[in-house]
């Protein structure tokens, strides 16, 4: 962990890190600069056996089980990727870990190490840094990875960039998006799609506030206004801290012909596999009706379409994979089939034969 | 390269990316979302022979020359790490690469791959993304590394996080901060210290504006007000785009007993080597007088102390290293000596025997 050399000046701040933890630093002394922050953060970062040099030097040194490094990076920005007052540092850290671990798992590789860059306003409570670090380290550790280094700096709003690294086992090739073949089965590695989108809908409709939390590891809980549906709390937590089974990627998922994690919705991500593999994907409506039915009462209360959540909801981070029909492993359930595209037509994704309505998410559209 | 799924809304923006490139996108069409941006960026990212999977899948796959991965991460934030109107996307990309490559080099390792996360306002000109990517890829390529992946997202101000990965050659151990021994020589891998701090002083004093640039690879140049000193342009460019010889890290620097890159100034970074190694460092004033003399006229014009720049200026990213006295390689010049600390005193750094005056930079002090 180290810090840059800034040219800037301070501005006022009212972000998630101060709102959700305001008052929590009472009774504890403020940190004396970076050294004080690091003294709070570093004890939460236990180092696995693969780590030769952890935080504290110019760079970390990690022993890989093979020479094939797998690496991915993703950023969460307050006000864009989560809204002030509707998430919590423990969830933000969890989500930042999951979305990166999922990308490593989607290559059929096992995560080993993460580095984390956190930029935050100067008045961010030290407890928030500690909670963020604890959650990152716990979620990474659950999949066998260590936080081996990072960077602390200032920004007008909380910004977290995680880079996750893993390695393929010796002799293993990466599972790409381009390997789906006609005759394969399209599957998803979750029992319930659409929860993250449902949670986002509750956040955007103003139903969600997060209960204050005064301990480092106490679980935050959502306070919901004007909603009776018992599913509401579950989907808000899933949106803020999704918990897909990522180990499917480096276990059963190794048999996949193509694999990716669901970041931008079934429609958009499915189209990516279709385009990369040069195939059509046919989604089976009956296979998704279970997912829709469970979310339907909540969607009705919001006057929204649950099919939109299931077909186009992003940030599930479950694994979307294709397998030969006789090789679908436990944990993946069939939701469609893979076909050769019709002549002279670009690869596409359909639902019971019709073009998929709607679209996923584009940051710069 | 991929993008997150945002919950936020837009705000107005007046940052470096729009100011320094305003008008430059006239005559070119705006990108159609992320796909359009990626279509402009990806052609600049040539992939070296070690890259098995580059940008475009969930994660990249890179072949390392050994199983010992070296990794580091660093973030630049507009308004904190550079000020609007005083830098340029080509310099920002260059600096983001250098500060990360330097950390890999400081371990005695050779950089191989970088991933880059860029968050920016929605109205950022596409040309700015293209210039940033070009500069990152060129500077990484100069040291043999490829940009293998990344993330695009939105933020109220330009934010760039680079993670640099390298590998130690088979059998090579990392060069740590903790290996300095009494009797060693303290050296620095640059002919001129203090330029980055001098450039920052010019920026903070309001002397600097950056000339507009309308081509992807045209070099930006600083416009200086009320300053005759011919060194002014050089130090502003050095501050915005430092160019230390990083190859010293994986060549001559392999013989170092301790090594780090100069991020936060000779005083602060020297103290880190002293503390990690349990030694005193004695800086030799005569060895630094050359550095001070060259900057003295510029410092006089600003009514500042050039010793402050040389002793405490950060962001040089030159390599600070200790060697046995008979093993100082070409490219490193002696600036002091390593000694056993006096009894019952914590390790310290002195200048001609006196405690070093002043201090370096702390983001959260």
XYZ file of C-alpha atoms in Angstrom:
730
model
C 0.000 0.000 0.000
C 1.317 3.424 -0.859
C 0.042 6.833 -1.840
C 0.504 9.319 -4.647
C 1.706 12.884 -4.489
C -1.207 15.213 -4.995
C -1.590 18.624 -6.552
C -5.183 19.222 -5.533
C -7.255 20.820 -2.839
C -10.154 19.679 -0.721
C -13.844 20.119 -1.347
C -16.867 19.366 0.791
C -18.226 15.856 0.691
C -21.479 14.070 1.391
C -20.935 10.585 0.175
C -21.772 7.047 1.130
C -18.687 6.657 3.239
C -19.591 9.519 5.539
C -23.360 9.049 5.478
C -23.478 5.370 6.241
C -20.865 5.563 8.943
C -21.377 9.046 10.358
C -20.825 9.073 14.066
C -19.170 5.692 14.068
C -15.690 7.071 14.566
C -16.669 8.779 17.816
C -14.557 7.498 20.638
C -11.798 6.273 18.335
C -8.911 8.559 17.487
C -8.544 9.831 13.956
C -5.721 8.237 12.010
C -2.479 10.146 11.738
C -2.321 10.268 7.963
C -1.766 7.303 5.710
C 0.273 5.434 8.283
C -2.682 5.476 10.676
C -5.091 4.303 7.975
C -2.762 1.513 6.936
C -2.385 0.441 10.570
C -6.164 -0.067 10.651
C -6.406 -1.768 7.265
C -3.409 -4.097 7.103
C -4.360 -6.413 10.019
C -7.458 -7.459 8.016
C -5.380 -8.580 5.034
C -4.153 -12.066 5.859
C -1.771 -13.466 3.264
C -2.170 -16.890 1.714
C 0.687 -19.379 1.229
C 1.252 -18.254 -2.393
C 2.228 -14.730 -1.279
C 6.000 -14.186 -1.005
C 5.815 -10.377 -0.543
C 2.557 -8.794 0.616
C 1.662 -5.135 1.228
C 4.494 -2.781 2.252
C 7.103 -2.874 -0.499
C 6.977 -1.293 -3.984
C 5.069 -4.288 -5.349
C 3.812 -7.666 -4.194
C 5.299 -11.008 -5.225
C 2.995 -14.003 -5.668
C 3.857 -17.567 -6.670
C 1.528 -18.891 -9.367
C 0.797 -22.606 -9.864
C 1.592 -22.185 -13.557
C 3.086 -19.564 -15.889
C -0.381 -18.642 -17.234
C -1.519 -15.497 -15.430
C -5.213 -14.503 -15.667
C -5.961 -10.838 -14.901
C -8.943 -8.479 -14.914
C -9.837 -5.067 -13.467
C -13.065 -3.249 -12.535
C -13.979 0.022 -10.836
C -16.884 1.110 -8.608
C -17.594 4.853 -8.364
C -19.901 6.407 -5.767
C -22.807 8.196 -7.431
C -22.480 6.042 -10.555
C -22.107 2.413 -9.487
C -23.783 2.866 -6.118
C -25.764 5.764 -4.658
C -24.953 7.536 -1.375
C -26.991 6.190 1.538
C -28.159 3.069 -0.288
C -25.107 0.877 0.170
C -22.546 0.268 2.906
C -18.728 -0.074 2.925
C -19.046 -3.780 3.824
C -21.223 -4.344 0.760
C -19.148 -2.112 -1.503
C -16.011 -4.066 -0.628
C -17.822 -7.371 -1.147
C -19.160 -6.310 -4.552
C -15.811 -4.916 -5.714
C -14.270 -8.305 -4.913
C -17.056 -10.386 -6.495
C -17.174 -8.588 -9.816
C -13.445 -9.131 -10.294
C -13.249 -12.670 -8.912
C -16.102 -13.563 -11.285
C -14.069 -12.481 -14.315
C -11.179 -14.732 -13.293
C -13.547 -17.633 -12.589
C -15.201 -17.103 -15.987
C -11.890 -17.992 -17.658
C -11.917 -21.330 -15.828
C -9.168 -20.079 -13.508
C -8.845 -19.889 -9.760
C -8.304 -16.439 -8.203
C -5.135 -16.015 -6.152
C -4.447 -12.364 -5.487
C -6.117 -8.957 -5.613
C -4.716 -5.437 -5.533
C -7.058 -2.618 -4.552
C -6.894 1.116 -5.155
C -9.178 3.214 -2.952
C -9.631 6.946 -3.517
C -11.845 8.794 -1.063
C -12.552 12.235 0.390
C -10.160 13.368 3.135
C -12.989 13.346 5.699
C -13.881 9.680 5.128
C -14.203 7.961 8.525
C -11.343 5.532 9.206
C -13.948 2.885 10.091
C -15.235 2.989 6.519
C -11.782 2.122 5.162
C -11.564 -0.683 7.700
C -14.973 -2.089 6.763
C -14.211 -1.854 3.058
C -10.921 -3.711 3.534
C -12.450 -6.341 5.790
C -15.176 -7.118 3.269
C -12.748 -7.236 0.348
C -10.407 -9.559 2.205
C -13.212 -11.836 3.470
C -14.853 -12.229 0.078
C -11.508 -12.777 -1.672
C -10.470 -15.234 1.020
C -13.666 -17.239 0.568
C -12.444 -18.058 -2.936
C -8.838 -18.585 -1.814
C -7.406 -15.186 -2.810
C -5.404 -12.630 -0.778
C -5.314 -8.815 -0.973
C -1.593 -8.414 -1.683
C -1.306 -4.667 -2.196
C -2.991 -1.431 -3.020
C -3.012 2.313 -3.166
C -4.682 5.002 -1.042
C -5.480 8.428 -2.416
C -7.979 11.225 -2.468
C -10.979 11.877 -4.708
C -14.219 13.860 -4.322
C -16.162 10.585 -4.152
C -15.344 7.039 -3.084
C -13.754 5.119 -5.959
C -12.537 1.533 -5.727
C -10.588 -0.255 -8.410
C -9.838 -3.926 -7.907
C -7.519 -5.963 -10.080
C -7.912 -9.718 -9.638
C -5.268 -12.200 -10.663
C -5.471 -15.921 -10.894
C -3.759 -18.702 -12.717
C -4.798 -21.589 -14.862
C -3.774 -24.994 -13.605
C -0.754 -26.421 -15.477
C -1.887 -27.604 -18.909
C -5.317 -25.968 -18.683
C -6.418 -23.615 -21.474
C -8.592 -20.585 -20.717
C -12.359 -20.919 -21.325
C -13.142 -18.193 -23.858
C -16.392 -16.660 -25.106
C -15.682 -17.952 -28.570
C -15.979 -21.706 -28.072
C -19.768 -22.274 -28.169
C -20.775 -24.795 -30.870
C -24.126 -25.661 -32.478
C -25.695 -28.458 -30.453
C -24.351 -27.144 -27.126
C -26.652 -26.331 -24.219
C -26.725 -22.766 -22.847
C -26.682 -22.727 -19.043
C -26.518 -20.329 -16.102
C -24.815 -20.980 -12.759
C -27.591 -19.647 -10.513
C -31.040 -20.748 -9.330
C -32.475 -17.220 -9.531
C -31.816 -14.534 -12.150
C -32.894 -10.887 -11.909
C -32.304 -10.174 -8.229
C -29.644 -7.523 -8.724
C -31.850 -5.629 -11.190
C -34.812 -5.897 -8.812
C -32.690 -4.474 -6.002
C -31.507 -1.650 -8.249
C -35.121 -0.861 -9.117
C -35.930 -0.548 -5.399
C -32.931 1.738 -4.897
C -33.843 3.943 -7.864
C -37.483 4.124 -6.718
C -36.280 5.552 -3.385
C -37.438 2.644 -1.220
C -34.047 1.910 0.313
C -32.011 3.327 3.142
C -29.251 1.438 4.945
C -29.248 0.984 8.697
C -26.285 2.535 10.508
C -23.631 0.147 11.634
C -21.133 0.801 14.385
C -18.918 -2.264 14.360
C -16.260 -3.387 11.927
C -17.933 -6.642 10.974
C -21.587 -6.137 11.936
C -23.847 -6.893 8.980
C -25.625 -3.892 7.463
C -29.346 -4.248 6.759
C -31.637 -2.373 4.394
C -34.505 -0.251 5.751
C -37.375 -0.431 3.286
C -40.175 2.121 3.002
C -43.709 1.345 1.814
C -42.940 -2.231 0.806
C -44.383 -5.398 2.354
C -42.788 -7.940 0.008
C -40.443 -10.203 2.030
C -38.251 -10.582 -1.055
C -37.400 -6.858 -1.030
C -34.644 -7.143 1.564
C -33.094 -10.128 -0.188
C -32.877 -8.411 -3.585
C -31.462 -5.178 -2.139
C -28.716 -7.157 -0.411
C -28.129 -9.185 -3.595
C -27.833 -5.982 -5.626
C -25.345 -4.480 -3.160
C -23.458 -7.675 -2.381
C -24.183 -10.411 -4.930
C -23.138 -13.915 -3.914
C -22.884 -16.153 -6.998
C -21.086 -19.489 -6.692
C -17.848 -18.614 -8.454
C -16.119 -21.905 -7.687
C -18.253 -23.349 -10.501
C -15.814 -21.584 -12.848
C -12.716 -23.585 -11.893
C -14.571 -26.841 -11.088
C -17.529 -27.919 -13.261
C -17.069 -24.927 -15.560
C -13.774 -26.354 -16.820
C -15.908 -28.565 -19.123
C -17.584 -25.515 -20.717
C -17.054 -24.753 -24.388
C -17.644 -21.036 -23.698
C -18.088 -19.119 -20.443
C -18.449 -15.570 -19.120
C -19.886 -13.923 -16.046
C -23.228 -12.135 -16.239
C -22.344 -8.431 -15.887
C -24.674 -6.627 -18.267
C -27.675 -8.937 -18.578
C -28.581 -12.158 -20.353
C -29.422 -10.331 -23.582
C -26.290 -8.282 -23.857
C -23.850 -10.862 -22.485
C -25.510 -13.658 -24.466
C -25.022 -11.575 -27.600
C -21.319 -11.391 -26.777
C -21.004 -15.184 -26.690
C -23.101 -15.410 -29.871
C -20.890 -12.887 -31.677
C -17.577 -14.314 -30.410
C -18.584 -17.899 -31.245
C -20.451 -17.159 -34.487
C -23.595 -18.927 -33.269
C -27.227 -18.193 -32.461
C -28.438 -18.600 -28.877
C -32.059 -19.688 -28.365
C -33.343 -18.870 -24.879
C -36.094 -21.133 -23.558
C -38.906 -19.093 -21.957
C -40.117 -22.055 -19.892
C -36.677 -22.398 -18.273
C -36.807 -18.785 -17.075
C -40.427 -18.732 -15.866
C -39.390 -19.905 -12.390
C -37.084 -16.875 -12.061
C -39.807 -14.494 -13.240
C -42.551 -15.968 -11.055
C -40.629 -15.442 -7.832
C -39.987 -11.752 -8.644
C -43.476 -11.058 -10.058
C -45.216 -9.783 -6.865
C -42.361 -7.365 -6.174
C -42.367 -6.201 -9.791
C -46.156 -5.702 -9.617
C -45.776 -3.510 -6.513
C -43.339 -1.335 -8.493
C -45.418 -1.555 -11.694
C -42.426 -3.002 -13.522
C -41.941 -6.041 -15.786
C -40.100 -8.929 -14.062
C -39.085 -10.342 -17.462
C -36.989 -7.199 -17.956
C -35.087 -8.012 -14.728
C -34.528 -11.641 -15.688
C -33.594 -11.065 -19.342
C -31.640 -7.823 -19.034
C -30.673 -7.398 -15.392
C -26.923 -6.946 -14.958
C -24.511 -7.423 -12.071
C -25.578 -10.968 -11.228
C -22.025 -12.226 -11.826
C -23.319 -15.772 -12.135
C -21.548 -17.812 -14.815
C -23.151 -18.067 -18.258
C -21.727 -21.122 -20.013
C -22.261 -23.510 -22.894
C -21.626 -27.258 -22.655
C -22.021 -30.280 -24.906
C -25.510 -31.659 -24.056
C -24.198 -34.709 -22.200
C -21.648 -32.732 -20.126
C -23.662 -30.123 -18.160
C -22.187 -30.259 -14.628
C -23.986 -29.779 -11.317
C -24.635 -26.126 -10.483
C -25.373 -25.066 -14.069
C -29.007 -25.234 -15.262
C -30.036 -25.243 -18.937
C -31.780 -22.072 -20.168
C -31.397 -22.503 -23.927
C -29.573 -24.057 -26.838
C -26.834 -23.153 -29.313
C -27.480 -23.179 -33.083
C -25.734 -22.406 -36.337
C -26.790 -18.935 -37.521
C -29.042 -18.676 -40.555
C -27.232 -17.899 -43.805
C -26.116 -14.299 -44.301
C -27.331 -13.200 -40.897
C -25.174 -12.082 -38.016
C -25.331 -14.219 -34.866
C -28.262 -13.387 -32.613
C -30.061 -14.299 -29.429
C -33.764 -15.210 -29.416
C -36.472 -16.060 -26.860
C -38.673 -18.948 -28.000
C -37.685 -18.045 -31.571
C -38.409 -14.305 -31.419
C -35.709 -11.599 -31.300
C -35.061 -10.647 -27.677
C -36.886 -7.432 -26.732
C -35.107 -4.661 -24.824
C -31.432 -4.180 -24.182
C -28.760 -4.196 -21.475
C -26.634 -1.413 -20.052
C -24.236 0.945 -21.851
C -22.262 3.472 -19.789
C -21.586 5.815 -22.678
C -24.781 5.409 -24.746
C -12.260 -3.945 -21.717
C -15.720 -3.913 -20.253
C -17.999 -1.641 -18.312
C -19.978 -1.662 -15.102
C -23.679 -1.219 -14.598
C -24.324 2.194 -13.148
C -26.934 3.557 -10.807
C -25.974 7.225 -11.083
C -26.844 10.339 -12.965
C -24.834 12.929 -14.833
C -23.480 16.202 -13.595
C -21.794 19.058 -15.424
C -18.062 18.789 -15.945
C -15.142 21.103 -16.601
C -12.124 18.899 -16.337
C -8.785 18.394 -17.960
C -10.157 15.995 -20.517
C -12.581 18.520 -21.931
C -10.444 21.622 -21.413
C -7.285 20.370 -23.004
C -9.017 18.816 -25.954
C -12.024 21.072 -26.443
C -12.787 21.465 -30.101
C -10.564 18.595 -31.076
C -13.405 16.213 -31.750
C -14.941 18.510 -34.373
C -15.168 16.763 -37.687
C -15.047 13.308 -36.128
C -18.237 11.532 -35.196
C -19.031 10.888 -31.558
C -18.680 7.267 -30.504
C -21.792 5.157 -30.241
C -21.399 4.188 -26.603
C -18.721 1.938 -25.232
C -18.373 -0.019 -28.451
C -17.442 3.172 -30.283
C -14.927 4.163 -27.629
C -13.374 0.708 -27.640
C -13.131 0.814 -31.428
C -10.989 3.943 -31.077
C -8.882 2.664 -28.196
C -8.154 -0.980 -29.027
C -6.130 -0.395 -32.234
C -3.511 1.414 -30.114
C -3.014 -1.575 -27.823
C -0.625 -3.890 -29.608
C -0.079 -7.180 -27.809
C 3.353 -8.607 -27.111
C 4.321 -12.257 -27.642
C 3.603 -13.162 -23.972
C -0.101 -12.304 -24.355
C -2.329 -15.343 -25.051
C -5.661 -13.513 -24.545
C -5.754 -9.703 -24.799
C -8.661 -7.271 -24.381
C -12.164 -8.552 -25.224
C -12.852 -11.557 -22.982
C -13.662 -11.613 -19.248
C -9.974 -11.479 -18.361
C -6.606 -11.488 -20.100
C -4.174 -14.406 -20.119
C -0.431 -13.723 -20.083
C 2.477 -16.184 -20.093
C 5.086 -15.316 -17.486
C 8.752 -16.309 -17.767
C 8.558 -17.719 -14.232
C 5.935 -18.505 -11.603
C 6.883 -15.394 -9.575
C 4.364 -12.672 -10.390
C 5.191 -9.077 -9.371
C 2.187 -6.723 -9.130
C 1.458 -3.132 -8.125
C -1.359 -0.597 -8.569
C -1.639 3.211 -8.550
C -4.350 5.756 -9.264
C -4.336 9.288 -10.717
C -7.338 11.515 -9.959
C -8.046 14.802 -11.736
C -8.066 17.693 -9.282
C -5.865 15.798 -6.842
C -3.002 14.227 -8.782
C -3.146 16.687 -11.661
C -5.010 19.961 -12.089
C -7.419 20.766 -14.930
C -5.763 22.702 -17.737
C -2.208 22.010 -16.567
C -1.726 18.527 -17.980
C -2.744 16.666 -21.131
C -4.167 13.174 -21.796
C -0.905 12.149 -23.484
C 1.040 13.088 -20.357
C -1.518 11.649 -17.962
C -1.359 8.286 -19.736
C 2.443 8.407 -19.750
C 2.622 9.214 -16.031
C 0.055 6.559 -15.074
C 2.220 4.000 -16.869
C 5.555 5.221 -15.440
C 4.507 5.276 -11.797
C 3.377 1.653 -12.022
C 6.198 0.353 -14.213
C 8.627 1.946 -11.725
C 7.209 -0.122 -8.859
C 7.729 -3.350 -10.804
C 11.244 -2.287 -11.825
C 12.025 -1.421 -8.190
C 11.557 -5.105 -7.287
C 14.240 -6.014 -9.842
C 11.552 -7.372 -12.175
C 10.713 -6.686 -15.776
C 7.182 -5.374 -16.537
C 5.091 -7.499 -18.883
C 1.449 -6.449 -18.760
C -0.771 -3.608 -17.586
C -4.518 -3.378 -17.037
C -6.096 0.064 -16.961
C -9.357 1.320 -15.521
C -10.505 4.715 -16.791
C -13.498 6.522 -15.288
C -14.480 9.809 -16.875
C -17.406 12.199 -17.357
C -19.868 11.218 -20.077
C -18.963 14.322 -22.128
C -15.258 13.444 -22.308
C -14.112 13.835 -25.937
C -13.365 10.472 -27.584
C -10.001 11.889 -28.688
C -8.978 12.216 -25.042
C -9.571 8.486 -24.452
C -7.580 7.757 -27.586
C -4.661 9.958 -26.522
C -4.651 8.491 -23.017
C -4.568 4.937 -24.392
C -1.905 5.744 -26.958
C 0.378 7.241 -24.320
C -0.171 4.352 -21.904
C 0.541 1.775 -24.588
C 3.609 3.604 -25.915
C 5.212 4.082 -22.505
C 4.447 0.506 -21.464
C 5.737 -0.778 -24.798
C 9.013 1.113 -24.353
C 9.705 -1.152 -21.370
C 8.364 -4.273 -23.116
C 4.877 -4.371 -21.548
C 1.426 -4.594 -23.198
C -1.946 -3.154 -22.126
C -3.872 -6.430 -21.901
C -7.227 -5.270 -20.567
C -9.209 -2.662 -18.747
C -12.463 -1.125 -17.720
C -14.384 1.947 -18.864
C -16.837 3.736 -16.609
C -18.165 7.079 -15.529
C -17.050 9.445 -12.787
C -17.396 13.210 -12.207
C -13.647 13.615 -12.858
C -11.071 11.705 -14.840
C -9.669 8.827 -12.767
C -7.090 6.330 -14.028
C -5.995 3.237 -12.165
C -3.184 1.189 -13.634
C -2.113 -2.212 -12.372
C 1.290 -3.296 -13.626
C 2.445 -6.893 -13.622
C 5.861 -8.306 -14.267
C 7.797 -11.368 -13.415
C 11.133 -12.155 -11.876
C 13.477 -14.165 -14.050
C 13.649 -17.850 -13.040
C 15.690 -18.162 -9.857
C 15.773 -14.402 -9.172
C 14.612 -13.142 -5.769
C 12.814 -9.798 -5.460
C 14.904 -6.758 -4.390
C 13.223 -5.534 -1.189
C 13.519 -2.339 0.846
C 14.845 -4.325 3.770
C 18.203 -5.485 2.445
C 20.430 -2.408 2.969
C 23.519 -3.203 5.123
C 26.017 -0.985 6.952
C 28.893 -0.265 4.571
C 26.642 -0.126 1.498
C 26.529 2.927 -0.770
C 23.222 4.777 -1.229
C 22.613 5.651 -4.886
C 19.990 7.189 -7.148
C 19.289 6.232 -10.776
C 19.052 9.750 -12.205
C 21.400 12.617 -13.087
C 18.975 15.283 -11.834
C 16.706 15.185 -8.796
C 13.924 17.667 -8.018
C 12.498 18.326 -11.462
C 9.031 16.953 -10.745
C 8.722 19.091 -7.600
C 9.948 22.156 -9.517
C 7.319 21.536 -12.205
C 4.628 21.127 -9.545
C 5.701 24.421 -7.988
C 5.249 26.159 -11.369
C 1.799 24.574 -11.752
C 0.700 25.584 -8.235
C 2.010 29.142 -8.767
C -0.280 29.456 -11.801
C 2.497 29.785 -14.392
C 1.384 26.857 -16.537
C -1.193 26.339 -19.242
C -1.051 23.557 -21.814
C -1.170 24.256 -25.541
C -4.127 22.723 -27.358
C -3.387 19.678 -29.404
C -5.487 18.422 -32.272
C -3.809 15.190 -33.286
C -3.683 11.815 -31.596
C 0.072 11.708 -31.193
C 1.154 15.353 -31.465
C 3.262 16.319 -28.453
C 1.621 18.753 -26.033
C 3.724 21.704 -24.865
C 3.460 23.942 -21.827
C 2.690 27.664 -22.226
C 4.511 29.533 -19.458
C 3.576 32.976 -18.175
C 6.049 35.490 -16.691
C 8.992 33.099 -16.673
C 12.181 33.420 -18.715
C 14.048 30.426 -17.284
C 14.694 27.924 -20.124
C 14.493 25.107 -17.568
C 10.821 25.884 -16.826
C 9.443 23.958 -19.798
C 11.634 20.961 -19.044
C 10.525 20.656 -15.417
C 6.819 21.088 -16.238
C 7.064 18.272 -18.781
C 9.066 16.158 -16.293
C 6.409 16.731 -13.635
C 3.607 15.740 -15.990
C 5.440 12.952 -17.790
C 8.557 11.853 -15.881
C 11.007 9.738 -17.833
C 13.313 7.861 -15.444
C 15.420 4.998 -16.800
C 13.444 2.068 -15.380
C 15.445 -0.619 -17.157
C 18.087 -0.010 -14.475
C 15.788 -1.991 -12.171
C 16.007 -5.301 -14.015
C 19.589 -4.812 -15.286
C 22.209 -3.166 -13.021
C 19.704 -2.886 -10.177
C 19.675 -6.669 -9.764
C 22.906 -6.249 -7.771
C 21.211 -3.892 -5.276
C 20.851 -4.924 -1.642
C 17.718 -2.717 -1.340
C 15.762 -0.765 -3.952
C 12.595 1.332 -4.313
C 11.358 3.996 -6.672
C 11.323 7.632 -5.578
C 7.600 8.459 -5.179
C 7.426 10.697 -2.115
C 10.844 12.324 -1.905
C 14.366 11.364 -0.835
C 13.625 12.081 2.826
C 10.437 10.090 3.107
C 11.401 7.224 0.819
C 14.910 7.065 2.298
C 13.317 6.753 5.732
C 11.368 3.761 4.451
C 14.548 1.950 3.403
C 16.157 2.934 6.733
C 13.208 1.601 8.733
C 12.774 -1.599 6.686
C 16.515 -2.384 6.784
C 17.165 -1.184 10.337
C 19.977 1.134 9.227
C 20.843 4.839 9.166
C 21.237 6.576 5.810
C 23.735 9.440 5.617
C 23.075 11.711 2.643
C 26.123 13.528 1.244
C 25.362 17.218 0.606
C 28.209 17.541 -1.908
C 26.718 14.759 -4.045
C 23.424 16.651 -4.326
C 24.823 20.145 -4.941
C 24.881 19.586 -8.687
C 21.121 18.882 -8.644
C 20.424 21.974 -6.547
C 22.649 24.301 -8.587
C 20.838 23.595 -11.827
C 17.420 24.347 -10.291
C 18.584 27.375 -8.253
C 17.786 30.174 -10.767
C 14.251 28.832 -11.277
C 13.766 28.462 -7.519
C 15.010 32.033 -7.024
C 12.448 33.333 -9.534
C 9.734 31.619 -7.481
C 11.338 32.600 -4.160
C 11.531 28.927 -3.185
C 14.329 26.729 -1.801
C 15.764 24.338 -4.398
C 17.045 22.040 -1.610
C 13.419 21.377 -0.716
C 12.807 20.128 -4.271
C 15.902 17.920 -4.297
C 15.510 16.472 -0.791
C 11.719 16.151 -0.619
C 10.377 16.328 -4.158
C 8.229 13.315 -5.029
C 7.119 11.689 -8.276
C 10.601 11.371 -9.745
C 10.196 7.589 -10.006
C 13.952 7.194 -10.360
C 15.352 4.161 -8.536
C 16.806 4.652 -5.050
C 19.107 1.721 -4.303
C 21.880 0.534 -2.027
C 24.850 -1.511 -3.227
C 28.021 -2.937 -1.723
C 30.684 -0.238 -2.359
C 32.489 -2.198 -5.062
C 29.316 -3.133 -6.952
C 27.630 0.157 -7.928
C 26.578 -0.358 -11.551
C 26.468 2.219 -14.356
C 23.408 4.476 -14.200
C 23.341 4.743 -10.392
C 25.301 7.575 -8.751
C 26.325 7.607 -5.070
C 24.510 10.146 -2.882
C 25.246 8.742 0.569
C 26.247 5.820 2.735
C 24.577 3.191 4.914
C 25.442 2.845 8.623
C 24.459 0.856 11.679
C 22.073 2.937 13.785
C 23.325 4.318 17.082
C 22.311 2.260 20.110
C 18.706 2.627 21.293
C 17.754 4.961 18.459
C 15.350 4.210 15.654
C 16.851 4.227 12.147
C 17.091 7.684 10.616
C 18.264 9.639 7.598
C 20.730 12.525 7.942
C 22.301 15.168 5.675
C 26.021 15.634 6.404
C 25.314 14.303 9.886
C 22.310 16.512 10.740
C 18.703 15.278 10.872
C 17.044 15.956 7.519
C 14.914 19.118 7.653
C 11.377 19.152 6.229
C 9.209 16.229 5.190
C 7.617 14.528 2.204
C 4.021 14.133 1.182
C 1.120 12.526 3.081
C -2.293 12.344 1.414
C -4.240 12.004 4.642
C -2.131 14.143 7.009
